[in-house]
XYZ file of C-alpha atoms in Angstrom:
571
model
C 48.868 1.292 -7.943
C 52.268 1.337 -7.626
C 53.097 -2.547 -8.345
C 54.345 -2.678 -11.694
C 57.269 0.349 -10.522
C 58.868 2.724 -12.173
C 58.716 3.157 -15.975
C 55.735 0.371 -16.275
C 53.097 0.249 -18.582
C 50.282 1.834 -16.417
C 47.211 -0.605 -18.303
C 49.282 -3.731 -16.984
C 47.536 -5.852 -14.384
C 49.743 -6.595 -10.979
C 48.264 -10.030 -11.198
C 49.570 -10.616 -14.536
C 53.057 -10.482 -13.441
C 52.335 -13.909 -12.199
C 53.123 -16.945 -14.184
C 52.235 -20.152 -12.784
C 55.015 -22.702 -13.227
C 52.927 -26.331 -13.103
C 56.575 -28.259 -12.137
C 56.833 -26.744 -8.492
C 52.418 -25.511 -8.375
C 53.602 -22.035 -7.573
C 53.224 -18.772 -9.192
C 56.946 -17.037 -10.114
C 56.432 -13.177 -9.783
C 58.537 -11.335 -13.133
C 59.221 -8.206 -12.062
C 61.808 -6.486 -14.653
C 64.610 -3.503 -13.007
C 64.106 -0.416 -14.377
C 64.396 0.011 -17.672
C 64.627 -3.770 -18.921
C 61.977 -6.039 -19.786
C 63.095 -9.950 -18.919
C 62.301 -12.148 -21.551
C 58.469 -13.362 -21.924
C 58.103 -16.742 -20.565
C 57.521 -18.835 -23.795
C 60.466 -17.090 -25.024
C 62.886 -18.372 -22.085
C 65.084 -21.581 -22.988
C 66.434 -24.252 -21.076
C 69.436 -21.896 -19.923
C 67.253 -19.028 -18.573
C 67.301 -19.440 -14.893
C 63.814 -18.307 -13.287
C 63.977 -14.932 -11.094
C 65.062 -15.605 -7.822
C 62.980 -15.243 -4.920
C 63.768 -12.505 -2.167
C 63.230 -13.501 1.685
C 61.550 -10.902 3.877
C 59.687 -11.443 7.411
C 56.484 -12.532 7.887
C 54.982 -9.559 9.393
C 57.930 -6.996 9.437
C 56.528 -3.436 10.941
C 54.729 -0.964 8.647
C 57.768 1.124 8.214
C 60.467 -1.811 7.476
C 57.644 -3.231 4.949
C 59.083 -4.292 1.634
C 57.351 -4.044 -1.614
C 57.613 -7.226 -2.279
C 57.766 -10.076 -0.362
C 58.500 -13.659 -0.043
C 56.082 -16.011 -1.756
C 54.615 -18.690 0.252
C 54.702 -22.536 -1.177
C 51.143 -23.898 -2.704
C 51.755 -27.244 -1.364
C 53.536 -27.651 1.667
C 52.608 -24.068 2.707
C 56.318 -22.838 3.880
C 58.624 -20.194 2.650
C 61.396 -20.679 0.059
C 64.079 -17.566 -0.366
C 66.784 -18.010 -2.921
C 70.269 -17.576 -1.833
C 72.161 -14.234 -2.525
C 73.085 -14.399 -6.156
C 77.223 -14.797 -6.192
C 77.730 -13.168 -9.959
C 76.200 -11.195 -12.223
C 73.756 -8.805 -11.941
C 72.468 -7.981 -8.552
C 68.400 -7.188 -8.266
C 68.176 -3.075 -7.966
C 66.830 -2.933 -4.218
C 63.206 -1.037 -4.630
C 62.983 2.066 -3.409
C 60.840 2.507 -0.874
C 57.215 3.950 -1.123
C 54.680 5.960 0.970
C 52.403 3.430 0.411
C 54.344 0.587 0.914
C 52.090 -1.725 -1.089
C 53.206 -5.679 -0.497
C 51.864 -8.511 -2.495
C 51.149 -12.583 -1.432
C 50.350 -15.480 -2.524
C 47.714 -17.166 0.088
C 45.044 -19.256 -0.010
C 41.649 -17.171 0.406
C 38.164 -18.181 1.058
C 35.582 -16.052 -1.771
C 33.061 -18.285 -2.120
C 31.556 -18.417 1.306
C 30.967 -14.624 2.034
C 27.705 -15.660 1.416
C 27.832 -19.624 2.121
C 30.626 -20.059 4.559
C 31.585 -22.930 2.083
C 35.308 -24.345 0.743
C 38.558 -22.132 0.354
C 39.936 -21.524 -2.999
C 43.649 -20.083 -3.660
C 44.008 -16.383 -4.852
C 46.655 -13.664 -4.877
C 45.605 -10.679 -2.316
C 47.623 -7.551 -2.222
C 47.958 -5.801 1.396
C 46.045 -2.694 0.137
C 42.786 -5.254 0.363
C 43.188 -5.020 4.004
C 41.531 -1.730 3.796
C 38.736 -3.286 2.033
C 37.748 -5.503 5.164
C 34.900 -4.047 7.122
C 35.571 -5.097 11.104
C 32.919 -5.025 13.906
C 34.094 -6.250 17.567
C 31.400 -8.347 18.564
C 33.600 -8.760 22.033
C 35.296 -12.065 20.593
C 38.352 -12.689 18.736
C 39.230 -15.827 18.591
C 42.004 -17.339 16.256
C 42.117 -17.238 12.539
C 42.766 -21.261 12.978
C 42.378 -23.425 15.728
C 42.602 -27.370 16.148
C 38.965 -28.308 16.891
C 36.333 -27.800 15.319
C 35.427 -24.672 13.213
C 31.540 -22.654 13.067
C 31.161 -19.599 10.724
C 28.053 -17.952 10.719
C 27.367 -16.263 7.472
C 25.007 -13.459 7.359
C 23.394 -12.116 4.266
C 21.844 -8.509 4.850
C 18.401 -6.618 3.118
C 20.109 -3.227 3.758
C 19.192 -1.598 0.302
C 22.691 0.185 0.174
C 24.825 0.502 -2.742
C 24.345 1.273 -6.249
C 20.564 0.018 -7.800
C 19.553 -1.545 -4.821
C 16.959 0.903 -3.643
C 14.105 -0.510 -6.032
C 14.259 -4.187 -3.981
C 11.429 -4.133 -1.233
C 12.156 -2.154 1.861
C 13.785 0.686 0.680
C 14.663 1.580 4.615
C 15.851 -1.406 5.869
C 18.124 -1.414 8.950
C 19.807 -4.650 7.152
C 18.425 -7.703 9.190
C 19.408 -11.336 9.259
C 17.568 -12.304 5.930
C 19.826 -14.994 5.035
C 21.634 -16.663 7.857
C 23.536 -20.069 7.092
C 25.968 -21.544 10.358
C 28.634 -23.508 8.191
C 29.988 -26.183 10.520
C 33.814 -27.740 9.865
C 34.587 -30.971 11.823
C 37.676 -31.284 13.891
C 39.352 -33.746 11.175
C 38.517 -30.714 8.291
C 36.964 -34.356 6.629
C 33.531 -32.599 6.326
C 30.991 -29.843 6.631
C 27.730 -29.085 7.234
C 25.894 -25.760 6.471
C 22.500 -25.015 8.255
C 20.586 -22.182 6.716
C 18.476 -20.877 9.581
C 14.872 -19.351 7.909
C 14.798 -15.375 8.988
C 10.962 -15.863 9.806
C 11.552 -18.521 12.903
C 10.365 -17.707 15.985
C 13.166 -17.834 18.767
C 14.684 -16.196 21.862
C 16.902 -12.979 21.199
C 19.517 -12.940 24.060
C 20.833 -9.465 26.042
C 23.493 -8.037 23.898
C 26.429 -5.412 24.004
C 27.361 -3.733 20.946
C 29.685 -0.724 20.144
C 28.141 2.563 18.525
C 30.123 4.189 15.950
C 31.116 7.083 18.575
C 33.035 4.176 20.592
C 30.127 3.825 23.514
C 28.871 0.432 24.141
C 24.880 0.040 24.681
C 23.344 -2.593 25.906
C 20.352 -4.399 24.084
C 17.810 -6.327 25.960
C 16.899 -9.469 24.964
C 13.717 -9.928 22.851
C 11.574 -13.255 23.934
C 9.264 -15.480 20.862
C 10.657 -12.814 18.158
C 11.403 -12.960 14.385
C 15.304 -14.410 14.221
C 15.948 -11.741 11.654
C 15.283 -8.458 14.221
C 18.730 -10.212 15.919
C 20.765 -7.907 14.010
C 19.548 -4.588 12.722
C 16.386 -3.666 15.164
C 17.155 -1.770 17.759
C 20.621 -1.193 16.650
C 22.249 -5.260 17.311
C 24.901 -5.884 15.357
C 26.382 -9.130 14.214
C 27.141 -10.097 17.698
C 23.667 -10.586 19.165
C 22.853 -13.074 15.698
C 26.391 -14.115 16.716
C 24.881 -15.030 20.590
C 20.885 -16.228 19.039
C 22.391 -18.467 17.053
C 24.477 -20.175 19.755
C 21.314 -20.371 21.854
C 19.409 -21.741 19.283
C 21.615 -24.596 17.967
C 24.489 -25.098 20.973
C 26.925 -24.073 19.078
C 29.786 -21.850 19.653
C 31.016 -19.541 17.232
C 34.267 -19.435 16.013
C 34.109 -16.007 13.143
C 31.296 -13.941 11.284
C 31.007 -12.822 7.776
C 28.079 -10.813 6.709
C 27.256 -9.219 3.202
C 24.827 -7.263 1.613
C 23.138 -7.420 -1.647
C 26.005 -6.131 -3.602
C 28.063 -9.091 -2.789
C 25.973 -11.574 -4.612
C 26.566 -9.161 -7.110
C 29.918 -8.567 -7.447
C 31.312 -11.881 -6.415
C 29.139 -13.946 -8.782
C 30.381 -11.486 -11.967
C 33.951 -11.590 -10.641
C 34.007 -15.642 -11.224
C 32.528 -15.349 -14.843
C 28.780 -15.948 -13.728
C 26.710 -18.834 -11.592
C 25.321 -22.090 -13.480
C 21.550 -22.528 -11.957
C 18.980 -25.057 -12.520
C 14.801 -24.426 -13.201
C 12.286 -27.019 -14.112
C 10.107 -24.649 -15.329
C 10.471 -20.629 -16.487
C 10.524 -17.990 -13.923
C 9.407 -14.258 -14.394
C 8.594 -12.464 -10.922
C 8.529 -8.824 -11.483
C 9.156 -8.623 -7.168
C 12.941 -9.989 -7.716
C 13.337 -8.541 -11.183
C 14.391 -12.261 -12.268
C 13.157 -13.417 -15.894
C 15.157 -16.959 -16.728
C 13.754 -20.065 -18.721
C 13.356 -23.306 -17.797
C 16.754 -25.481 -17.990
C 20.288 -24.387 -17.120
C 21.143 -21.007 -17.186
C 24.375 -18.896 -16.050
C 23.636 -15.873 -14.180
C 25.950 -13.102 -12.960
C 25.070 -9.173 -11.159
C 21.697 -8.625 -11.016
C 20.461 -11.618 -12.737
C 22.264 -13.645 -10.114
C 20.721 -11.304 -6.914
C 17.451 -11.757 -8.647
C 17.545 -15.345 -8.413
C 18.593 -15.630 -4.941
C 15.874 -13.095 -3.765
C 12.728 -14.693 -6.350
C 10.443 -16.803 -3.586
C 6.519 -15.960 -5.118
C 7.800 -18.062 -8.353
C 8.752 -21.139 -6.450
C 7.385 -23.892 -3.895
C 4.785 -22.067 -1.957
C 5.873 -18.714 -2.371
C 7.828 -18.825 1.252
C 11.244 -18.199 2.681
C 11.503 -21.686 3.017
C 11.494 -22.421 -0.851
C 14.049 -19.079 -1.497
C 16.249 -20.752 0.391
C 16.585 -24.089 -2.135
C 17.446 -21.806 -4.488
C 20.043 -19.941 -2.250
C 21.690 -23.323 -1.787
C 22.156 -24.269 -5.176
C 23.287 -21.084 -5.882
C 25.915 -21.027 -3.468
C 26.741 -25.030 -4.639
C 27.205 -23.998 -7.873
C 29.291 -20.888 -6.751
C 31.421 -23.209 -4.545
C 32.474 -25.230 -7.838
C 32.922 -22.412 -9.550
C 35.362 -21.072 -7.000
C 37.107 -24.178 -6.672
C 37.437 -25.154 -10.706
C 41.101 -25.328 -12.251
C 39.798 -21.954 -13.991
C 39.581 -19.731 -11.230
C 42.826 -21.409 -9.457
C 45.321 -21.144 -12.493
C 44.542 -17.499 -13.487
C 45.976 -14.926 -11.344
C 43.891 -11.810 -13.022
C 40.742 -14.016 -12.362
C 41.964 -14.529 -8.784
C 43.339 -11.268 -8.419
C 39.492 -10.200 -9.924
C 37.627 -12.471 -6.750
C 40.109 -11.559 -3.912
C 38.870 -7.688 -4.673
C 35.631 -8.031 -5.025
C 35.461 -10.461 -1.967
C 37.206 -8.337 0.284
C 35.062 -5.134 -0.283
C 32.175 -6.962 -0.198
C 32.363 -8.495 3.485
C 32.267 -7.241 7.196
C 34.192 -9.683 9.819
C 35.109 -9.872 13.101
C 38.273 -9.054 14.797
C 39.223 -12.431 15.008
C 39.965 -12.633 10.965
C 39.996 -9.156 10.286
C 43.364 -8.939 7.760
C 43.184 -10.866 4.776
C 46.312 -13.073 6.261
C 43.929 -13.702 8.844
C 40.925 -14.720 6.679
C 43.309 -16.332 4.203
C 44.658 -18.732 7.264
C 41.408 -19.679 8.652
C 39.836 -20.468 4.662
C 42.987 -22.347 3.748
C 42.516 -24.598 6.898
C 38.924 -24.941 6.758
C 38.946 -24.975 3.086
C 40.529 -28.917 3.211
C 36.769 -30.047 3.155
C 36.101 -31.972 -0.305
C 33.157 -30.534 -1.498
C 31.538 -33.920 -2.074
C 31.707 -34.119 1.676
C 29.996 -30.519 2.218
C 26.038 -30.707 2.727
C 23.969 -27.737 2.428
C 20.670 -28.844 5.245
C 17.534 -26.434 6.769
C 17.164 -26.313 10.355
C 13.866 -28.256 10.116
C 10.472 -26.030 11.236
C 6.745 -26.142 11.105
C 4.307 -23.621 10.448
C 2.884 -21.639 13.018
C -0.642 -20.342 12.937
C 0.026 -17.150 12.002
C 0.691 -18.157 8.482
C 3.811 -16.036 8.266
C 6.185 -17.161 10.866
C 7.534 -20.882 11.654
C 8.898 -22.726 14.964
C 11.631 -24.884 15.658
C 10.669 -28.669 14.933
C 12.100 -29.659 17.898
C 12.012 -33.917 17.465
C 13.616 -33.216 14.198
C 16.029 -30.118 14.486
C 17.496 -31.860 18.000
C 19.070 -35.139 16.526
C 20.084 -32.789 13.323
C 21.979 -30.540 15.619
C 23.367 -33.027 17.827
C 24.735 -34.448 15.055
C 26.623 -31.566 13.877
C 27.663 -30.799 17.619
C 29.514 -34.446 17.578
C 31.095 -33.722 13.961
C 28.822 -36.682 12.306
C 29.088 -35.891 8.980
C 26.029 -36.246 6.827
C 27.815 -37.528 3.974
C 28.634 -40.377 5.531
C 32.564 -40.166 5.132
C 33.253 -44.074 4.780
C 36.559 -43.890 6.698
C 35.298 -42.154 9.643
C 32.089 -43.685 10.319
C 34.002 -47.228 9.935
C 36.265 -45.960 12.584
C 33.284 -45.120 14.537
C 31.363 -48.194 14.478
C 34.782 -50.456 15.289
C 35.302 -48.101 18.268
C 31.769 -48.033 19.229
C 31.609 -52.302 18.383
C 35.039 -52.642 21.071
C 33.974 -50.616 24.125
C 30.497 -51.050 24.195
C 29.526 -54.814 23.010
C 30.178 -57.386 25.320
C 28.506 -58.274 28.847
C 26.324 -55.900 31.002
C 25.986 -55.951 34.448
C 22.537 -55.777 36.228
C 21.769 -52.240 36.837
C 21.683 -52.950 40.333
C 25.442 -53.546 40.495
C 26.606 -50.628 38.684
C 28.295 -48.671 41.162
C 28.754 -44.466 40.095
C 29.376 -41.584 41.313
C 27.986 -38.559 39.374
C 29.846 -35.010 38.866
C 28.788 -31.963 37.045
C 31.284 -30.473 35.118
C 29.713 -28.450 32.749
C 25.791 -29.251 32.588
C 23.105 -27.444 33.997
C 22.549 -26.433 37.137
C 21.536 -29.689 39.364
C 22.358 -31.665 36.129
C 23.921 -34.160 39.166
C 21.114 -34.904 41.301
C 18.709 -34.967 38.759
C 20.666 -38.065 36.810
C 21.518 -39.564 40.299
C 17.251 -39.791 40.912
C 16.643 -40.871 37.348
C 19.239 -43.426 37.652
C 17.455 -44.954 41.209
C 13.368 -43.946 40.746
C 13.701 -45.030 36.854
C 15.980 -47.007 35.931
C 17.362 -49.441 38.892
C 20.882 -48.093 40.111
C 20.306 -47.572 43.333
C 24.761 -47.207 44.188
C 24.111 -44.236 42.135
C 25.534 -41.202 44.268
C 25.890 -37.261 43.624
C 29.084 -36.326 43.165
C 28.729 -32.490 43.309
C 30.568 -30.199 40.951
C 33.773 -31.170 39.410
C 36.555 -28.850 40.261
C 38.934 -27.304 37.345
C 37.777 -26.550 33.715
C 34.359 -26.645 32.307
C 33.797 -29.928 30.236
C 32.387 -30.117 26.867
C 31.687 -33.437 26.551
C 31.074 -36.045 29.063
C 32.947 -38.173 30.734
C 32.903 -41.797 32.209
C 36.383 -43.030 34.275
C 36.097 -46.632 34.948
C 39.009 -49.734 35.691
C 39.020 -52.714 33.821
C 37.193 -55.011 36.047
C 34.684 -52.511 35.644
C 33.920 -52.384 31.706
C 30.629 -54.666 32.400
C 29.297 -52.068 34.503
C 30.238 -48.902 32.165
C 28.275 -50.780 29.228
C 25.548 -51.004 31.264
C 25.911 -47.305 32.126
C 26.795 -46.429 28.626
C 23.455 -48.000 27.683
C 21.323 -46.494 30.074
C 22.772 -42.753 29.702
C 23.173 -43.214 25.541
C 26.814 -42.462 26.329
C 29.291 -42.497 22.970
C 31.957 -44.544 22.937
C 34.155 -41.608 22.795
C 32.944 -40.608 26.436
C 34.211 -44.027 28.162
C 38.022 -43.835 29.570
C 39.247 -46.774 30.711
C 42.233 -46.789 33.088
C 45.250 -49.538 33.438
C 44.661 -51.261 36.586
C 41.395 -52.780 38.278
C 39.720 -51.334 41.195
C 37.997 -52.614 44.348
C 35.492 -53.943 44.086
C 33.518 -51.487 46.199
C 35.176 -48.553 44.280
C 32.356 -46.546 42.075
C 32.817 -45.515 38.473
C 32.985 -41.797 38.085
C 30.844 -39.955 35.676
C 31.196 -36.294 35.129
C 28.669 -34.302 33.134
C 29.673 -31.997 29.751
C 28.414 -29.295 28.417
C 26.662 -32.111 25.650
C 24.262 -33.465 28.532
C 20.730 -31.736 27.943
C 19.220 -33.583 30.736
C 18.482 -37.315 32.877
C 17.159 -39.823 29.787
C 18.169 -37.655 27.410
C 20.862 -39.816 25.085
C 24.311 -37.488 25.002
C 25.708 -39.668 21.656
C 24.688 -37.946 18.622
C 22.371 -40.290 16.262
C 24.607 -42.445 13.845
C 22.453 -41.055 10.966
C 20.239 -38.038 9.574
C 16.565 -37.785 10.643
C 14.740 -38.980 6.763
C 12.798 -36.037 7.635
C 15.467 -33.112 6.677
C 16.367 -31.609 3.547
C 19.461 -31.835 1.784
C 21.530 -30.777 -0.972
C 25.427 -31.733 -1.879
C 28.055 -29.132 -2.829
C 29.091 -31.196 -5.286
C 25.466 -32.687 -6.904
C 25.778 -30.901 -10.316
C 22.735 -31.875 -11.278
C 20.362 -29.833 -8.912
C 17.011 -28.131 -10.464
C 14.445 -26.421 -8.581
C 10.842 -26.872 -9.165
C-alpha cells in the first residue's frame, strides 16, 4: 500500500496513523512530509497545534483523486477543512500516484453481512471498493431513503474458499440456507429481523437474472418448492430470493447482502471472537463444533461450527440452528457496536476488510460510500429496540419440510409492514394510542347512515366491488357505492377522506373496515349532508373483512430474542 508515502516504515499500519481525539469524537490523521516524523501524540504540549485538515470534493473524478481526503465529522456528519495556513511551513502537496489510493472516515455497517443488524463506525480505504462483489438484480434503489428500510440478508452453503469443502455438500450451487429480512422503521426508532427457515414450502416467482457472459435468462417460477432452491437451482441469483421473499411477506426490498461460509469466519475473528451461550456441552462431529456448557467465545471455525451445529440442539431441525444463529449474530451486534471496536482504528480498519471481501450487494449500495450511507442511517436503531423473530411455521407431513402458519405469520407481518415495533418503544406506541384514542373514540353512526364511496388505488383487482358487497350483504351500509379505480399513483396504504360533520360516520367505517387511525384524513370544512365519504384502497388491503391496521401487539405465539439480552443460552 502506498498510504504511509515515501520513506515510511513499510510494517506500519495505515489505520494507525489515526489518533482519536475524545474533545471533538473524531479521528486526526498524522501524516509526517518526507523525511520528518511529527511529534508522537503524548509527546505534543499545549502549544502544538494539531495537523490541519485539507478540503477536497466529495467525489472528485478518478484522475483529479487526491490521496488524501477530507475527513468527515463523527457527530454532526459534515465536512470541516482548515483554512490555508498563513506562515510557516506549507504541507508538501503529495505527489500523485497510479493508484490513487484515498482514505475516509465513514460510518460502516460489519455486523449485519450476516444479520442485517446495527451500523458501527470504521475507517474504509477506497481500494475496499474492489473488495465488493455486485450482482444487478434489475433494482437499484438509494443507499438511503426517508421511509422505511428492508435488507434481506442471505447466508450461502456454497463450499468455496479455503477448508470449507469437508462441510456437507461438497457441490453446492450456494442456496438460501440462512435467509433473515431485517426490517428498519421509518422513524430508524426500531427493527425487526425475520429469519425465514430454508426448508418452508412457498411459491418461487418468474425471474430474470444476468449470466456472467452479459445475457439475461429467464427463470420460471417454481410452485410449493423448498425457499432455499430461490437462489442457486437453476442458476437464480439473489434477485429471485430478492422477489420470493417479497411475495411471501409483502414486503419490498430496499438492498441485498449475501455471504458465504467464510464470512462467519473472517468477520467473527476480525472483532476478537463471538461470546455464545450453552446449557449443556455440545460435540457434533457434522459441524465440527466441540464447546462446553456455559459461556464461551468463539472465533473462525469454532464460530462457523456453531452457527451450522443443529443434530446437538432442540430437535435436531433448521428451526433450532436458527436460535443459535440469532444469538450469535446478537452477540456479534454488541460486539460490533462496543467502545472497543469504535475507538481503535487498526481494529476497525481489521472489520471494514474483512467485511468488504466477504459480501456480494446490489447495485444500489455497491461502493463502500454507498454501504457506509445506508448502515450509518439505518444503523440509528438502539439495539435494545432490535428483535431477532422466526416467521412462525408448522410441520408438514413430510417430516422434512414446514408451511407458513398463516393465523400466526399474518398479524406478525402486518405488524412489521406498519413499523409496530416489537419492543414496544414507549414513546411511539403512546403516540399511537393518543392518536388512535382522538380520531376514533367518540360517537358512531348506524351503519345504515354511513354514506361512502369506494376507490381502488392500489388493491387487488375488484378489491372495490368486493368491499362495496361486503359492506351491504354483511355488514348494513347499504349508501355504500363503487368508486372504480383511483386515477394517479398507486397507494400503499389506505385511505379514508371525510368532513367534519362526518367523523361519526368514519368511526363507524373505521370500525367496520379495522381502519388505523393513520388512514382517516379529515378535511376543514363540513359537507352536505348527502355528500359520501371517500375511501380509496392501498396496497395494505388484503381483502373485504380483512382488518388493514396492524395488531397493537405480537401474537404470544412467536419467538423472540433481543439484540441487546446478554444473557441468552440455548438449550
Amino acid at each position: 500500500m502506498d498510504a504511509q508515502g515515501p520513506g515510511r516504515d513499510e510494517e506500519i499500519d495505515p489505520a494507525d496513523q489515526w489518533v482519536f481525539d475524545p474533545n471533538t469524537g473524531d479521528y486526526q490523521l498524522r501524516l509526517e512530509p518526507t523525511g520528518e516524523r511529527p511529534t508522537p501524540p503524548a509527546q505534543r504540549t499545549a502549544s502544538t497545534p494539531p495537523p490541519k485538515r485539507s478540503a477536497a470534493p466529495e467525489e472528485p473524478p478518478d484522475g483529479d483523486r487526491p490521496d488524501v481526503p477530507r475527513q468527515r465529522s463523527r457527530r454532526a456528519g459534515k465536512r470541516s477543512a482548515a483554512p490555508a495556513a498563513s506562515g510557516g511551513r506549507r504541507r508538501q502537496k503529495p505527489k500523485k500516484s497510479g493508484k490513487k489510493k484515498a482514505l475516509y472516515w465513514v460510518a460502516g455497517a460489519t455486523a449485519f453481512v450476516l444479520v442485517g443488524g446495527s451500523a458501527a463506525a470504521y475507517i474504509v480505504y477506497q481500494e475496499l471498493n474492489g473488495n465488493i462483489t455486485k450482482v444487478d438484480v434489475g433494482e437499484e434503489n438509494a443507499a438511503v431513503t426517508d421511509g422505511p428500510v428492508n435488507i434481506l440478508v442471505i447466508g450461502t452453503d456454497a463450499r468455496t474458499g479455503k477448508g470449507n469443502q469437508g462441510y456437507g455438500d461438497n457441490g453446492s450451487v450456494g442456496h438460501a440456507d440462512t435467509t433473515i429480512l431485517y426490517h428498519v422503521s421509518a422513524d430508524r426508532t426500531n427493527a425487526t429481523a425475520i429469519s425465514i427457515p430454508r426448508d418452508v414450502i412457498t411459491d418461487i416467482p418468474e425471474c430474470t437474472v444476468k449470466l456472467e457472459n452479459g445475457e439475461e435468462k429467464t427463470i420460471p417460477g417454481s410452485q410449493q418448492a423448498r425457499f432455499n432452491t430461490s437462489l442457486g437451482q437453476s442458476d437464480r441469483d439473489p434477485g429471485c430470493t430478492w422477489q420470493t421473499v417479497e411475495k411471501l411477506t409483502g414486503l419490498e426490498i430496499s438492498h441485498f447482502l449475501m455471504a458465504d461460509f467464510n464470512a462467519v469466519k473472517t468477520l467473527s475473528t476480525a472483532v476478537g471472537g463471538v461470546e455464545v451461550c450453552l446449557t449443556r456441552p455440545i460435540k457434533d462431529p457434522k459441524s465440527k463444533l466441540d464447546l462446553p456448557a456455559g459461556v464461551s467465545l468463539v472465533e473462525g471455525e469454532d464460530a462457523l461450527a456453531f452457527v451450522r451445529t443443529r443434530h446437538s440442539v432442540g430437535f435436531e431441525s433448521d428451526l433450532d440452528r436458527i436460535k443459535l444463529q440469532q444469538q450469535f449474530l446478537s452477540s456479534m451486534l454488541r460486539k460490533v457496536k462496543s467502545d472497543k471496536i469504535l475507538t481503535s482504528p487498526s481494529k476497525l480498519w481489521k472489520l471494514s476488510s474483512a467485511a468488504t471481501k466477504a459480501l456480494t450487494v446490489d447495485t444500489g449500495i455497491g461502493s463502500p460510500k454507498k454501504l457506509a450511507d445506508m448502515a450509518r442511517d439505518i444503523g440509528q436503531v438502539d439495539l435494545k429496540n432490535v428483535t431477532f423473530t422466526t416467521l412462525p411455521v408448522v410441520d408438514n407431513t413430510d417430516g422434512a419440510t414446514v408451511s407458513v402458519n398463516e393465523s400466526v405469520a399474518d398479524p406478525l407481518l402486518a405488524m412489521v409492514r406498519e413499523d409496530v415495533s416489537l419492543t414496544e418503544v414507549k414513546k411511539k406506541e403512546k403516540a399511537a394510542k393518543d392518536e388512535q384514542k382522538a380520531l376514533l373514540e367518540g360517537p358512531k353512526a348506524p351503519p345504515a347512515e354511513v354514506r361512502v364511496d369506494v376507490l381502488n388505488g392500489g388493491g387487488p383487482f375488484g378489491a372495490a366491488q368486493d368491499t362495496v358487497d361486503w359492506l351491504q350483504n354483511t355488514q348494513g351500509v347499504p349508501l355504500s357505492t363503487n368508486g372504480g379505480n383511483a386515477t394517479g399513483e398507486k397507494l400503499k396504504k389506505s385511505v379514508l377522506e371525510f368532513a367534519p360533520n362526518q367523523a361519526d360516520q368514519a368511526r363507524q367505517l373505521a370500525d367496520l373496515m379495522g381502519l388505523p387511525a393513520s388512514a382517516l384524513k379529515q378535511s376543514t370544512e363540513d359537507a352536505d349532508p348527502k355528500t359520501p365519504m371517500t375511501l380509496t384502497l392501498g396496497a395494505d388491503f388484503k381483502g373485504a373483512g380483512t382488518p388493514i391496521a396492524a395488531p397493537s401487539k405480537a401474537p404470544k405465539e412467536i419467538s423472540r430474542i433481543e439484540a441487546d439480552d446478554k444473557k441468552q443460552c440455548v438449550k
